[in-house]
PDB file of C-alpha atoms in Angstrom:
ATOM      1  CA  ASP A   1      99.316 100.348 125.632  1.00 63.00           C
ATOM      2  CA  GLY A   2      99.753  97.797 122.860  1.00 70.00           C
ATOM      3  CA  GLY A   3     100.990  99.011 119.539  1.00 93.00           C
ATOM      4  CA  ILE A   4     103.763  99.372 117.005  1.00 96.00           C
ATOM      5  CA  THR A   5     106.651 101.779 117.351  1.00 96.00           C
ATOM      6  CA  GLN A   6     108.918 102.962 114.582  1.00 96.00           C
ATOM      7  CA  SER A   7     112.015 105.025 115.104  1.00 91.00           C
ATOM      8  CA  PRO A   8     113.156 107.521 114.220  1.00 92.00           C
ATOM      9  CA  LYS A   9     110.287 109.587 112.791  1.00 93.00           C
ATOM     10  CA  TYR A  10     112.623 111.398 110.370  1.00 95.00           C
ATOM     11  CA  LEU A  11     115.927 110.070 109.065  1.00 95.00           C
ATOM     12  CA  PHE A  12     118.478 111.750 106.817  1.00 94.00           C
ATOM     13  CA  ARG A  13     121.340 109.945 105.103  1.00 92.00           C
ATOM     14  CA  LYS A  14     123.910 110.567 102.425  1.00 92.00           C
ATOM     15  CA  GLU A  15     123.766 108.594  99.216  1.00 91.00           C
ATOM     16  CA  GLY A  16     125.812 105.396  99.392  1.00 90.00           C
ATOM     17  CA  GLN A  17     125.194 104.743 103.090  1.00 92.00           C
ATOM     18  CA  ASN A  18     123.170 101.850 104.448  1.00 94.00           C
ATOM     19  CA  VAL A  19     120.493 102.769 106.988  1.00 95.00           C
ATOM     20  CA  THR A  20     118.387 100.618 109.333  1.00 96.00           C
ATOM     21  CA  LEU A  21     114.809 101.458 110.277  1.00 97.00           C
ATOM     22  CA  SER A  22     113.451 100.104 113.530  1.00 97.00           C
ATOM     23  CA  CYS A  23     110.052  98.443 114.048  1.00 97.00           C
ATOM     24  CA  GLU A  24     108.892  96.978 117.370  1.00 97.00           C
ATOM     25  CA  GLN A  25     105.465  95.594 118.328  1.00 97.00           C
ATOM     26  CA  ASN A  26     103.990  94.458 121.635  1.00 96.00           C
ATOM     27  CA  LEU A  27     100.748  93.073 120.200  1.00 94.00           C
ATOM     28  CA  ASN A  28     102.050  89.481 120.293  1.00 93.00           C
ATOM     29  CA  HIS A  29     101.497  89.259 116.540  1.00 93.00           C
ATOM     30  CA  ASP A  30     103.259  86.560 114.559  1.00 93.00           C
ATOM     31  CA  ALA A  31     103.305  88.392 111.216  1.00 93.00           C
ATOM     32  CA  MET A  32     105.105  91.649 110.442  1.00 96.00           C
ATOM     33  CA  TYR A  33     105.362  93.672 107.229  1.00 96.00           C
ATOM     34  CA  TRP A  34     107.278  96.547 105.681  1.00 97.00           C
ATOM     35  CA  TYR A  35     105.651  98.852 103.131  1.00 97.00           C
ATOM     36  CA  ARG A  36     106.989 101.749 101.158  1.00 97.00           C
ATOM     37  CA  GLN A  37     104.771 104.746 100.391  1.00 95.00           C
ATOM     38  CA  ASP A  38     105.391 107.202  97.565  1.00 93.00           C
ATOM     39  CA  PRO A  39     103.021 110.021  96.568  1.00 85.00           C
ATOM     40  CA  GLY A  40     100.244 108.782  94.299  1.00 80.00           C
ATOM     41  CA  GLN A  41     101.321 105.138  94.473  1.00 82.00           C
ATOM     42  CA  GLY A  42      99.700 103.802  97.593  1.00 88.00           C
ATOM     43  CA  LEU A  43     101.656 101.333  99.704  1.00 93.00           C
ATOM     44  CA  ARG A  44     103.892  98.674  98.195  1.00 94.00           C
ATOM     45  CA  LEU A  45     105.077  95.583 100.056  1.00 95.00           C
ATOM     46  CA  ILE A  46     108.832  95.274 100.605  1.00 97.00           C
ATOM     47  CA  TYR A  47     109.190  92.230 102.903  1.00 97.00           C
ATOM     48  CA  TYR A  48     107.043  90.250 105.285  1.00 95.00           C
ATOM     49  CA  SER A  49     107.619  87.667 107.985  1.00 95.00           C
ATOM     50  CA  GLN A  50     105.160  85.186 109.463  1.00 92.00           C
ATOM     51  CA  ILE A  51     107.488  83.548 111.962  1.00 93.00           C
ATOM     52  CA  VAL A  52     110.771  84.224 113.703  1.00 95.00           C
ATOM     53  CA  ASN A  53     113.856  83.540 111.570  1.00 96.00           C
ATOM     54  CA  ASP A  54     111.817  83.418 108.371  1.00 95.00           C
ATOM     55  CA  PHE A  55     110.812  86.163 105.931  1.00 96.00           C
ATOM     56  CA  GLN A  56     109.650  86.526 102.346  1.00 95.00           C
ATOM     57  CA  LYS A  57     110.277  89.066  99.624  1.00 96.00           C
ATOM     58  CA  GLY A  58     107.407  91.301  98.707  1.00 93.00           C
ATOM     59  CA  ASP A  59     106.826  93.136  95.466  1.00 92.00           C
ATOM     60  CA  ILE A  60     109.736  95.604  95.678  1.00 95.00           C
ATOM     61  CA  ALA A  61     112.459  93.859  97.738  1.00 97.00           C
ATOM     62  CA  GLU A  62     115.464  94.856  95.630  1.00 96.00           C
ATOM     63  CA  GLY A  63     117.878  97.059  97.587  1.00 96.00           C
ATOM     64  CA  TYR A  64     116.386  96.140 100.980  1.00 97.00           C
ATOM     65  CA  SER A  65     117.146  93.529 103.623  1.00 97.00           C
ATOM     66  CA  VAL A  66     115.409  92.439 106.832  1.00 98.00           C
ATOM     67  CA  SER A  67     115.912  90.183 109.847  1.00 97.00           C
ATOM     68  CA  ARG A  68     113.480  88.589 112.277  1.00 98.00           C
ATOM     69  CA  GLU A  69     115.476  87.364 115.272  1.00 97.00           C
ATOM     70  CA  LYS A  70     112.726  88.174 117.769  1.00 97.00           C
ATOM     71  CA  LYS A  71     108.954  88.034 117.494  1.00 97.00           C
ATOM     72  CA  GLU A  72     108.663  91.673 118.556  1.00 97.00           C
ATOM     73  CA  SER A  73     111.188  93.164 116.150  1.00 98.00           C
ATOM     74  CA  PHE A  74     111.494  93.408 112.354  1.00 98.00           C
ATOM     75  CA  PRO A  75     114.191  95.924 111.336  1.00 98.00           C
ATOM     76  CA  LEU A  76     114.542  97.024 107.710  1.00 98.00           C
ATOM     77  CA  THR A  77     117.895  97.953 106.174  1.00 97.00           C
ATOM     78  CA  VAL A  78     117.877 100.220 103.152  1.00 96.00           C
ATOM     79  CA  THR A  79     121.104  99.453 101.334  1.00 94.00           C
ATOM     80  CA  SER A  80     123.123 101.575  98.948  1.00 90.00           C
ATOM     81  CA  ALA A  81     121.789  99.347  96.144  1.00 90.00           C
ATOM     82  CA  GLN A  82     118.311 100.863  96.487  1.00 91.00           C
ATOM     83  CA  LYS A  83     118.186 103.394  93.662  1.00 90.00           C
ATOM     84  CA  ASN A  84     115.428 105.646  95.002  1.00 92.00           C
ATOM     85  CA  PRO A  85     115.404 105.259  98.796  1.00 94.00           C
ATOM     86  CA  THR A  86     113.733 108.534  99.703  1.00 96.00           C
ATOM     87  CA  ALA A  87     110.204 107.578 100.815  1.00 96.00           C
ATOM     88  CA  PHE A  88     107.866 107.079 103.763  1.00 96.00           C
ATOM     89  CA  TYR A  89     108.279 103.609 105.294  1.00 97.00           C
ATOM     90  CA  LEU A  90     105.493 101.913 107.227  1.00 96.00           C
ATOM     91  CA  CYS A  91     105.705  98.836 109.398  1.00 97.00           C
ATOM     92  CA  ALA A  92     102.637  96.722 110.197  1.00 96.00           C
ATOM     93  CA  SER A  93     101.755  93.566 112.085  1.00 95.00           C
ATOM     94  CA  SER A  94      98.912  91.065 112.188  1.00 92.00           C
ATOM     95  CA  GLY A  95      97.910  87.782 113.741  1.00 86.00           C
ATOM     96  CA  LEU A  96      97.942  84.576 111.715  1.00 80.00           C
ATOM     97  CA  ALA A  97      94.335  83.658 112.479  1.00 77.00           C
ATOM     98  CA  GLY A  98      91.258  85.599 111.436  1.00 73.00           C
ATOM     99  CA  ASP A  99      90.732  88.307 108.889  1.00 73.00           C
ATOM    100  CA  HIS A 100      94.204  89.664 107.930  1.00 81.00           C
ATOM    101  CA  GLU A 101      93.636  93.049 109.584  1.00 90.00           C
ATOM    102  CA  GLN A 102      96.953  94.842 109.899  1.00 93.00           C
ATOM    103  CA  TYR A 103      97.980  97.362 112.518  1.00 94.00           C
ATOM    104  CA  PHE A 104     100.337 100.104 111.418  1.00 95.00           C
ATOM    105  CA  GLY A 105     103.130 102.029 113.072  1.00 96.00           C
ATOM    106  CA  PRO A 106     103.511 105.823 112.705  1.00 95.00           C
ATOM    107  CA  GLY A 107     106.076 105.526 109.910  1.00 95.00           C
ATOM    108  CA  THR A 108     109.633 106.735 109.234  1.00 96.00           C
ATOM    109  CA  ARG A 109     110.322 109.364 106.597  1.00 95.00           C
ATOM    110  CA  LEU A 110     113.736 108.671 105.026  1.00 96.00           C
ATOM    111  CA  THR A 111     115.479 111.325 102.981  1.00 95.00           C
ATOM    112  CA  VAL A 112     118.650 110.429 101.102  1.00 93.00           C
ATOM    113  CA  THR A 113     120.690 113.181  99.468  1.00 91.00           C
TER     114      THR A 113
ATOM    115  CA  ALA B   1      96.829  87.838  92.411  1.00 76.00           C
ATOM    116  CA  GLN B   2      94.793  90.735  93.735  1.00 83.00           C
ATOM    117  CA  SER B   3      94.563  94.331  92.640  1.00 90.00           C
ATOM    118  CA  VAL B   4      92.689  97.440  93.731  1.00 94.00           C
ATOM    119  CA  THR B   5      91.589 100.458  91.719  1.00 95.00           C
ATOM    120  CA  GLN B   6      90.523 103.657  93.430  1.00 96.00           C
ATOM    121  CA  LEU B   7      88.773 106.025  91.047  1.00 93.00           C
ATOM    122  CA  GLY B   8      89.699 109.642  91.660  1.00 92.00           C
ATOM    123  CA  SER B   9      92.974 110.568  93.310  1.00 94.00           C
ATOM    124  CA  HIS B  10      91.351 113.733  94.713  1.00 96.00           C
ATOM    125  CA  VAL B  11      87.760 114.247  95.844  1.00 97.00           C
ATOM    126  CA  SER B  12      86.415 117.545  97.157  1.00 97.00           C
ATOM    127  CA  VAL B  13      83.091 117.907  98.996  1.00 97.00           C
ATOM    128  CA  SER B  14      81.411 120.617 101.015  1.00 97.00           C
ATOM    129  CA  GLU B  15      80.976 120.212 104.750  1.00 97.00           C
ATOM    130  CA  GLY B  16      77.682 118.375 105.342  1.00 97.00           C
ATOM    131  CA  ALA B  17      77.631 116.795 101.882  1.00 98.00           C
ATOM    132  CA  LEU B  18      77.721 113.094 101.040  1.00 98.00           C
ATOM    133  CA  VAL B  19      81.140 111.476 100.807  1.00 98.00           C
ATOM    134  CA  LEU B  20      81.590 108.718  98.202  1.00 98.00           C
ATOM    135  CA  LEU B  21      85.016 107.176  97.609  1.00 98.00           C
ATOM    136  CA  ARG B  22      85.157 104.440  94.999  1.00 98.00           C
ATOM    137  CA  CYS B  23      87.051 101.149  95.176  1.00 97.00           C
ATOM    138  CA  ASN B  24      87.023  98.241  92.750  1.00 96.00           C
ATOM    139  CA  TYR B  25      89.017  95.095  93.312  1.00 94.00           C
ATOM    140  CA  SER B  26      90.020  91.930  91.547  1.00 90.00           C
ATOM    141  CA  SER B  27      90.716  88.679  93.311  1.00 81.00           C
ATOM    142  CA  SER B  28      90.778  85.085  92.159  1.00 75.00           C
ATOM    143  CA  VAL B  29      89.589  83.867  95.561  1.00 76.00           C
ATOM    144  CA  PRO B  30      87.142  85.306  98.113  1.00 77.00           C
ATOM    145  CA  PRO B  31      88.613  88.552  99.364  1.00 85.00           C
ATOM    146  CA  TYR B  32      88.967  90.375 102.609  1.00 91.00           C
ATOM    147  CA  LEU B  33      88.516  94.106 101.969  1.00 93.00           C
ATOM    148  CA  PHE B  34      89.611  97.066 104.051  1.00 95.00           C
ATOM    149  CA  TRP B  35      89.422 100.842 104.139  1.00 97.00           C
ATOM    150  CA  TYR B  36      92.185 102.695 105.961  1.00 97.00           C
ATOM    151  CA  VAL B  37      92.568 106.425 106.635  1.00 97.00           C
ATOM    152  CA  GLN B  38      95.863 108.302 106.836  1.00 96.00           C
ATOM    153  CA  TYR B  39      96.426 111.794 108.226  1.00 93.00           C
ATOM    154  CA  PRO B  40      99.556 113.682 107.108  1.00 88.00           C
ATOM    155  CA  ASN B  41     102.827 112.072 108.185  1.00 84.00           C
ATOM    156  CA  GLN B  42     101.065 109.391 110.202  1.00 89.00           C
ATOM    157  CA  GLY B  43     100.433 105.684 109.934  1.00 91.00           C
ATOM    158  CA  LEU B  44      97.230 104.076 108.706  1.00 94.00           C
ATOM    159  CA  GLN B  45      94.136 103.619 110.847  1.00 95.00           C
ATOM    160  CA  LEU B  46      91.494 101.017 110.064  1.00 95.00           C
ATOM    161  CA  LEU B  47      88.078 102.487 109.195  1.00 97.00           C
ATOM    162  CA  LEU B  48      86.241  99.251 108.430  1.00 95.00           C
ATOM    163  CA  LYS B  49      86.616  95.778 106.981  1.00 93.00           C
ATOM    164  CA  TYR B  50      84.648  93.172 105.049  1.00 91.00           C
ATOM    165  CA  THR B  51      85.324  89.574 106.004  1.00 85.00           C
ATOM    166  CA  SER B  52      82.478  87.629 104.312  1.00 77.00           C
ATOM    167  CA  ALA B  53      79.845  88.337 106.934  1.00 76.00           C
ATOM    168  CA  ALA B  54      77.376  91.199 106.337  1.00 84.00           C
ATOM    169  CA  THR B  55      77.798  92.929 102.991  1.00 89.00           C
ATOM    170  CA  LEU B  56      77.049  96.361 104.493  1.00 94.00           C
ATOM    171  CA  VAL B  57      79.842  97.188 106.870  1.00 94.00           C
ATOM    172  CA  LYS B  58      79.796 100.021 109.371  1.00 95.00           C
ATOM    173  CA  GLY B  59      83.010 101.552 110.600  1.00 95.00           C
ATOM    174  CA  ILE B  60      84.295 104.332 112.777  1.00 95.00           C
ATOM    175  CA  ASN B  61      83.484 108.033 112.429  1.00 93.00           C
ATOM    176  CA  GLY B  62      80.178 107.370 110.625  1.00 96.00           C
ATOM    177  CA  PHE B  63      81.684 105.666 107.569  1.00 97.00           C
ATOM    178  CA  GLU B  64      80.225 102.589 105.932  1.00 97.00           C
ATOM    179  CA  ALA B  65      80.911 100.484 102.853  1.00 97.00           C
ATOM    180  CA  GLU B  66      78.957  97.944 100.862  1.00 94.00           C
ATOM    181  CA  PHE B  67      80.503  94.829  99.349  1.00 93.00           C
ATOM    182  CA  LYS B  68      79.000  94.125  95.906  1.00 93.00           C
ATOM    183  CA  LYS B  69      80.379  90.919  94.475  1.00 90.00           C
ATOM    184  CA  SER B  70      78.667  91.317  91.098  1.00 90.00           C
ATOM    185  CA  GLU B  71      80.311  94.725  90.632  1.00 92.00           C
ATOM    186  CA  THR B  72      83.580  93.786  92.420  1.00 93.00           C
ATOM    187  CA  SER B  73      83.199  97.011  94.357  1.00 95.00           C
ATOM    188  CA  PHE B  74      83.608  98.169  97.947  1.00 96.00           C
ATOM    189  CA  HIS B  75      82.776 101.879  97.890  1.00 97.00           C
ATOM    190  CA  LEU B  76      83.125 103.984 101.042  1.00 98.00           C
ATOM    191  CA  THR B  77      80.374 106.423 102.030  1.00 98.00           C
ATOM    192  CA  LYS B  78      79.510 108.895 104.762  1.00 98.00           C
ATOM    193  CA  PRO B  79      76.190 110.781 104.747  1.00 97.00           C
ATOM    194  CA  SER B  80      77.559 114.099 105.995  1.00 97.00           C
ATOM    195  CA  ALA B  81      81.183 115.226 105.674  1.00 97.00           C
ATOM    196  CA  HIS B  82      82.976 116.921 108.541  1.00 97.00           C
ATOM    197  CA  MET B  83      86.083 119.065 108.297  1.00 96.00           C
ATOM    198  CA  SER B  84      87.966 116.446 110.327  1.00 95.00           C
ATOM    199  CA  ASP B  85      87.366 113.871 107.548  1.00 97.00           C
ATOM    200  CA  ALA B  86      89.958 115.571 105.352  1.00 97.00           C
ATOM    201  CA  ALA B  87      92.664 112.916 104.901  1.00 96.00           C
ATOM    202  CA  GLU B  88      93.879 110.272 102.484  1.00 96.00           C
ATOM    203  CA  TYR B  89      91.888 107.058 102.193  1.00 97.00           C
ATOM    204  CA  PHE B  90      93.178 103.706 101.044  1.00 97.00           C
ATOM    205  CA  CYS B  91      91.259 100.643  99.931  1.00 97.00           C
ATOM    206  CA  ALA B  92      93.058  97.320 100.352  1.00 95.00           C
ATOM    207  CA  VAL B  93      92.421  93.674  99.513  1.00 92.00           C
ATOM    208  CA  SER B  94      93.769  90.403 100.814  1.00 88.00           C
ATOM    209  CA  ALA B  95      92.941  86.916  99.629  1.00 79.00           C
ATOM    210  CA  ALA B  96      91.225  84.724 102.186  1.00 70.00           C
ATOM    211  CA  THR B  97      93.798  82.037 101.391  1.00 71.00           C
ATOM    212  CA  GLY B  98      97.504  82.369 100.657  1.00 70.00           C
ATOM    213  CA  ARG B  99      99.651  85.457 101.276  1.00 72.00           C
ATOM    214  CA  ARG B 100      98.279  87.567 104.124  1.00 77.00           C
ATOM    215  CA  ALA B 101      99.842  90.845 102.999  1.00 85.00           C
ATOM    216  CA  LEU B 102      97.514  93.570 101.795  1.00 91.00           C
ATOM    217  CA  THR B 103      97.427  94.978  98.267  1.00 92.00           C
ATOM    218  CA  PHE B 104      96.580  98.679  98.341  1.00 94.00           C
ATOM    219  CA  GLY B 105      94.968 101.071  95.934  1.00 94.00           C
ATOM    220  CA  SER B 106      96.773 104.297  95.088  1.00 94.00           C
ATOM    221  CA  GLY B 107      94.672 106.308  97.530  1.00 95.00           C
ATOM    222  CA  THR B 108      92.096 109.110  97.374  1.00 97.00           C
ATOM    223  CA  ARG B 109      92.726 112.439  99.027  1.00 96.00           C
ATOM    224  CA  LEU B 110      89.516 113.891 100.444  1.00 97.00           C
ATOM    225  CA  GLN B 111      89.190 117.643 100.816  1.00 97.00           C
ATOM    226  CA  VAL B 112      86.285 119.108 102.793  1.00 97.00           C
ATOM    227  CA  GLN B 113      85.353 122.686 101.988  1.00 96.00           C
ATOM    228  CA  PRO B 114      83.676 124.880 104.635  1.00 94.00           C
TER     229      PRO B 114
END
């Protein structure tokens, strides 16, 4: 089945540690996205990539980093510089033609204490 | 730049009653508009989308939405609520040209009372 996988589902880290969230897709989509979700705030764009080895900052990129070495993979690193990292993180992908519909993974809930 | 406003962070209806979730958008270019649904601790699932074809769009699970350019609205409706409709609903906009990423509203949590 085609889709997007995110792992792990739940992640716990101590303050000051970097942590990497995994996102893999087998939909053959060129574009991939990372969103952060906080209660009552909807989804906010962290980073996006439209082609391998290229990515762009979204609206809240500070304290995060990404890489896009393969078309299928777009890992997100939450660094110790991110002041409020506890959140639900969603990865999505889309094609570059057509109507911008995005397909979402199941999400990773990160808790930093 | 685009933005989305969802009126009402919480909506409660009785089972069998009409569901109406409101979404207003702003966009400097023709928009693509989407409604997504999210169940607790899960990702988002597409309900329906407007892509400049028919202004009345039908989606999954009996939902539909009407694009009204003059009112910059894209409200989501369902004639008869079911208990399984209880979830959080997000309206999103993307410009037909430029950045493909979606801009989301803050969401509306729908409760369905028996």
